[in-house]
PDB file of C-alpha atoms in Angstrom:
ATOM      1  CA  MET A   6    -138.757 -45.760-165.324  1.00  0.00           C
ATOM      2  CA  ARG A   7    -138.650 -42.762-167.456  1.00  0.00           C
ATOM      3  CA  ASN A   8    -137.554 -43.056-171.258  1.00  0.00           C
ATOM      4  CA  SER A   9    -135.109 -41.095-173.032  1.00  0.00           C
ATOM      5  CA  LEU A  10    -137.632 -38.638-174.149  1.00  0.00           C
ATOM      6  CA  GLN A  11    -137.654 -37.467-170.576  1.00  0.00           C
ATOM      7  CA  GLN A  12    -135.171 -34.775-169.830  1.00  0.00           C
ATOM      8  CA  PHE A  13    -134.432 -33.681-166.300  1.00  0.00           C
ATOM      9  CA  LYS A  14    -133.012 -30.403-164.901  1.00  0.00           C
ATOM     10  CA  LEU A  15    -130.248 -31.502-162.579  1.00  0.00           C
ATOM     11  CA  PRO A  16    -129.510 -29.387-159.344  1.00  0.00           C
ATOM     12  CA  ASN A  17    -126.602 -27.949-161.112  1.00  0.00           C
ATOM     13  CA  GLY A  18    -128.816 -26.545-163.860  1.00  0.00           C
ATOM     14  CA  ALA A  19    -127.828 -28.888-166.516  1.00  0.00           C
ATOM     15  CA  ASP A  20    -130.541 -30.670-168.738  1.00  0.00           C
ATOM     16  CA  ARG A  21    -130.018 -34.113-169.443  1.00  0.00           C
ATOM     17  CA  SER A  22    -131.560 -37.151-170.946  1.00  0.00           C
ATOM     18  CA  PRO A  23    -130.450 -40.465-169.933  1.00  0.00           C
ATOM     19  CA  ASP A  24    -131.488 -43.382-171.915  1.00  0.00           C
ATOM     20  CA  ALA A  25    -133.592 -44.689-168.797  1.00  0.00           C
ATOM     21  CA  ALA A  26    -134.104 -43.358-165.358  1.00  0.00           C
ATOM     22  CA  TRP A  27    -135.820 -44.128-162.182  1.00  0.00           C
ATOM     23  CA  ILE A  28    -136.844 -41.830-159.210  1.00  0.00           C
ATOM     24  CA  GLN A  29    -138.199 -43.144-156.032  1.00  0.00           C
ATOM     25  CA  ARG A  30    -142.020 -42.595-155.761  1.00  0.00           C
ATOM     26  CA  GLU A  31    -141.879 -40.305-152.759  1.00  0.00           C
ATOM     27  CA  ARG A  32    -139.385 -38.069-154.340  1.00  0.00           C
ATOM     28  CA  TRP A  33    -141.419 -38.043-157.505  1.00  0.00           C
ATOM     29  CA  GLN A  34    -144.695 -37.410-155.875  1.00  0.00           C
ATOM     30  CA  ALA A  35    -142.837 -34.267-153.969  1.00  0.00           C
ATOM     31  CA  LEU A  36    -142.662 -32.470-157.325  1.00  0.00           C
ATOM     32  CA  THR A  37    -145.617 -30.535-158.341  1.00  0.00           C
ATOM     33  CA  PRO A  38    -147.895 -31.610-161.356  1.00  0.00           C
ATOM     34  CA  GLU A  39    -146.261 -28.765-163.295  1.00  0.00           C
ATOM     35  CA  GLN A  40    -142.607 -29.718-162.578  1.00  0.00           C
ATOM     36  CA  ARG A  41    -143.391 -33.399-163.655  1.00  0.00           C
ATOM     37  CA  ARG A  42    -144.899 -32.308-166.906  1.00  0.00           C
ATOM     38  CA  LYS A  43    -141.716 -30.674-168.755  1.00  0.00           C
ATOM     39  CA  PHE A  44    -138.197 -30.819-167.259  1.00  0.00           C
ATOM     40  CA  PRO A  45    -138.445 -32.242-163.761  1.00  0.00           C
ATOM     41  CA  PRO A  46    -135.906 -30.360-161.481  1.00  0.00           C
ATOM     42  CA  ILE A  47    -134.592 -33.419-159.948  1.00  0.00           C
ATOM     43  CA  ALA A  48    -131.766 -35.842-160.301  1.00  0.00           C
ATOM     44  CA  PRO A  49    -132.875 -39.514-160.763  1.00  0.00           C
ATOM     45  CA  ASP A  50    -131.959 -42.129-158.400  1.00  0.00           C
ATOM     46  CA  PHE A  51    -130.782 -44.298-161.075  1.00  0.00           C
ATOM     47  CA  VAL A  52    -129.721 -43.701-164.622  1.00  0.00           C
ATOM     48  CA  ILE A  53    -128.769 -46.005-167.605  1.00  0.00           C
ATOM     49  CA  LYS A  54    -126.767 -44.752-170.715  1.00  0.00           C
ATOM     50  CA  LEU A  55    -126.135 -46.617-173.555  1.00  0.00           C
ATOM     51  CA  ARG A  56    -123.121 -45.772-175.681  1.00  0.00           C
ATOM     52  CA  SER A  57    -123.902 -45.404-179.491  1.00  0.00           C
ATOM     53  CA  ALA A  58    -121.344 -45.865-182.101  1.00  0.00           C
ATOM     54  CA  THR A  59    -121.041 -42.229-182.488  1.00  0.00           C
ATOM     55  CA  ASP A  60    -120.658 -41.307-178.917  1.00  0.00           C
ATOM     56  CA  ASP A  61    -117.589 -39.988-177.518  1.00  0.00           C
ATOM     57  CA  LEU A  62    -116.621 -42.112-174.465  1.00  0.00           C
ATOM     58  CA  GLN A  63    -114.774 -39.308-172.364  1.00  0.00           C
ATOM     59  CA  MET A  64    -117.917 -37.004-172.951  1.00  0.00           C
ATOM     60  CA  LEU A  65    -120.209 -39.627-171.721  1.00  0.00           C
ATOM     61  CA  ARG A  66    -117.965 -40.347-168.573  1.00  0.00           C
ATOM     62  CA  SER A  67    -118.196 -36.724-167.804  1.00  0.00           C
ATOM     63  CA  LYS A  68    -121.942 -36.692-168.008  1.00  0.00           C
ATOM     64  CA  MET A  69    -121.928 -39.938-165.715  1.00  0.00           C
ATOM     65  CA  GLN A  70    -119.854 -38.204-163.283  1.00  0.00           C
ATOM     66  CA  GLU A  71    -122.207 -35.167-163.490  1.00  0.00           C
ATOM     67  CA  TYR A  72    -125.037 -37.385-162.673  1.00  0.00           C
ATOM     68  CA  MET A  73    -123.224 -38.838-159.568  1.00  0.00           C
ATOM     69  CA  ASP A  74    -122.214 -35.184-158.464  1.00  0.00           C
ATOM     70  CA  THR A  75    -125.842 -34.125-158.554  1.00  0.00           C
ATOM     71  CA  GLY A  76    -127.228 -36.817-156.467  1.00  0.00           C
ATOM     72  CA  VAL A  77    -127.894 -39.903-158.616  1.00  0.00           C
ATOM     73  CA  GLN A  78    -127.237 -42.903-156.544  1.00  0.00           C
ATOM     74  CA  LEU A  79    -126.522 -45.706-159.215  1.00  0.00           C
ATOM     75  CA  ALA A  80    -125.620 -45.287-162.947  1.00  0.00           C
ATOM     76  CA  TRP A  81    -124.824 -47.703-165.634  1.00  0.00           C
ATOM     77  CA  LEU A  82    -122.899 -46.700-168.645  1.00  0.00           C
ATOM     78  CA  ILE A  83    -123.387 -49.735-171.039  1.00  0.00           C
ATOM     79  CA  ASN A  84    -120.702 -49.695-173.915  1.00  0.00           C
ATOM     80  CA  PRO A  85    -121.578 -52.368-176.414  1.00  0.00           C
ATOM     81  CA  GLN A  86    -118.446 -51.529-178.396  1.00  0.00           C
ATOM     82  CA  GLN A  87    -116.110 -52.499-175.778  1.00  0.00           C
ATOM     83  CA  GLN A  88    -118.424 -55.077-174.338  1.00  0.00           C
ATOM     84  CA  GLN A  89    -118.338 -53.567-171.015  1.00  0.00           C
ATOM     85  CA  VAL A  90    -120.449 -51.674-168.455  1.00  0.00           C
ATOM     86  CA  GLU A  91    -119.113 -49.057-166.024  1.00  0.00           C
ATOM     87  CA  ILE A  92    -121.039 -49.035-162.783  1.00  0.00           C
ATOM     88  CA  TYR A  93    -121.184 -45.490-160.988  1.00  0.00           C
ATOM     89  CA  ARG A  94    -122.213 -45.574-157.371  1.00  0.00           C
ATOM     90  CA  GLN A  95    -122.118 -42.669-154.657  1.00  0.00           C
ATOM     91  CA  ASN A  96    -118.735 -42.303-152.884  1.00  0.00           C
ATOM     92  CA  GLN A  97    -117.163 -45.136-154.798  1.00  0.00           C
ATOM     93  CA  ASP A  98    -114.607 -45.802-157.473  1.00  0.00           C
ATOM     94  CA  VAL A  99    -116.244 -46.667-160.836  1.00  0.00           C
ATOM     95  CA  GLU A 100    -116.472 -50.497-161.408  1.00  0.00           C
ATOM     96  CA  VAL A 101    -115.768 -51.783-164.970  1.00  0.00           C
ATOM     97  CA  ARG A 102    -117.353 -55.112-165.699  1.00  0.00           C
ATOM     98  CA  ASN A 103    -116.245 -56.927-168.947  1.00  0.00           C
ATOM     99  CA  LEU A 104    -118.834 -58.893-170.795  1.00  0.00           C
ATOM    100  CA  PRO A 105    -121.528 -58.855-167.985  1.00  0.00           C
ATOM    101  CA  THR A 106    -124.371 -61.081-168.367  1.00  0.00           C
ATOM    102  CA  GLN A 107    -126.720 -59.433-165.761  1.00  0.00           C
ATOM    103  CA  LEU A 108    -126.754 -56.259-163.856  1.00  0.00           C
ATOM    104  CA  SER A 109    -128.493 -55.556-160.557  1.00  0.00           C
ATOM    105  CA  GLY A 110    -130.305 -52.509-159.264  1.00  0.00           C
ATOM    106  CA  GLU A 111    -128.722 -53.153-156.079  1.00  0.00           C
ATOM    107  CA  ASP A 112    -130.081 -51.631-152.888  1.00  0.00           C
ATOM    108  CA  VAL A 113    -131.070 -48.538-155.047  1.00  0.00           C
ATOM    109  CA  LEU A 114    -133.701 -50.563-157.012  1.00  0.00           C
ATOM    110  CA  PRO A 115    -134.187 -53.907-155.393  1.00  0.00           C
ATOM    111  CA  GLY A 116    -135.348 -56.590-157.439  1.00  0.00           C
ATOM    112  CA  PHE A 117    -134.503 -54.864-160.722  1.00  0.00           C
ATOM    113  CA  SER A 118    -131.953 -56.633-162.923  1.00  0.00           C
ATOM    114  CA  LEU A 119    -130.913 -56.277-166.778  1.00  0.00           C
ATOM    115  CA  SER A 120    -129.895 -59.247-168.982  1.00  0.00           C
ATOM    116  CA  LEU A 121    -126.953 -58.180-171.179  1.00  0.00           C
ATOM    117  CA  SER A 122    -126.964 -61.432-173.079  1.00  0.00           C
ATOM    118  CA  CYS A 123    -126.922 -59.710-176.404  1.00  0.00           C
ATOM    119  CA  TYR A 124    -123.220 -58.549-176.684  1.00  0.00           C
TER     120      TYR A 124
END
């Protein structure tokens, strides 16, 4: 996982900083040490975005779609204000879950789960 201090240069040229991100080891190691240091030119495999009280939901949804369009395999938009999570997967419609207590990394990040019991 990378933290929100990490900014990625997506294949479309956009610079994005998800709240958390994960990249397969093989893909990360394919980058040069210099590329890894600053703004890695890569779309993560998995991203998490946590909506803050001041975030515009439509803008966040646009960014989530941008992540998917640039190769992210799985993305979660966690929306505490509405107590729901939007799950983005490649080539699938967005799934909206109300009051989920657990999320899974599915086949993108097997074995990873996130407890959301603090809504």
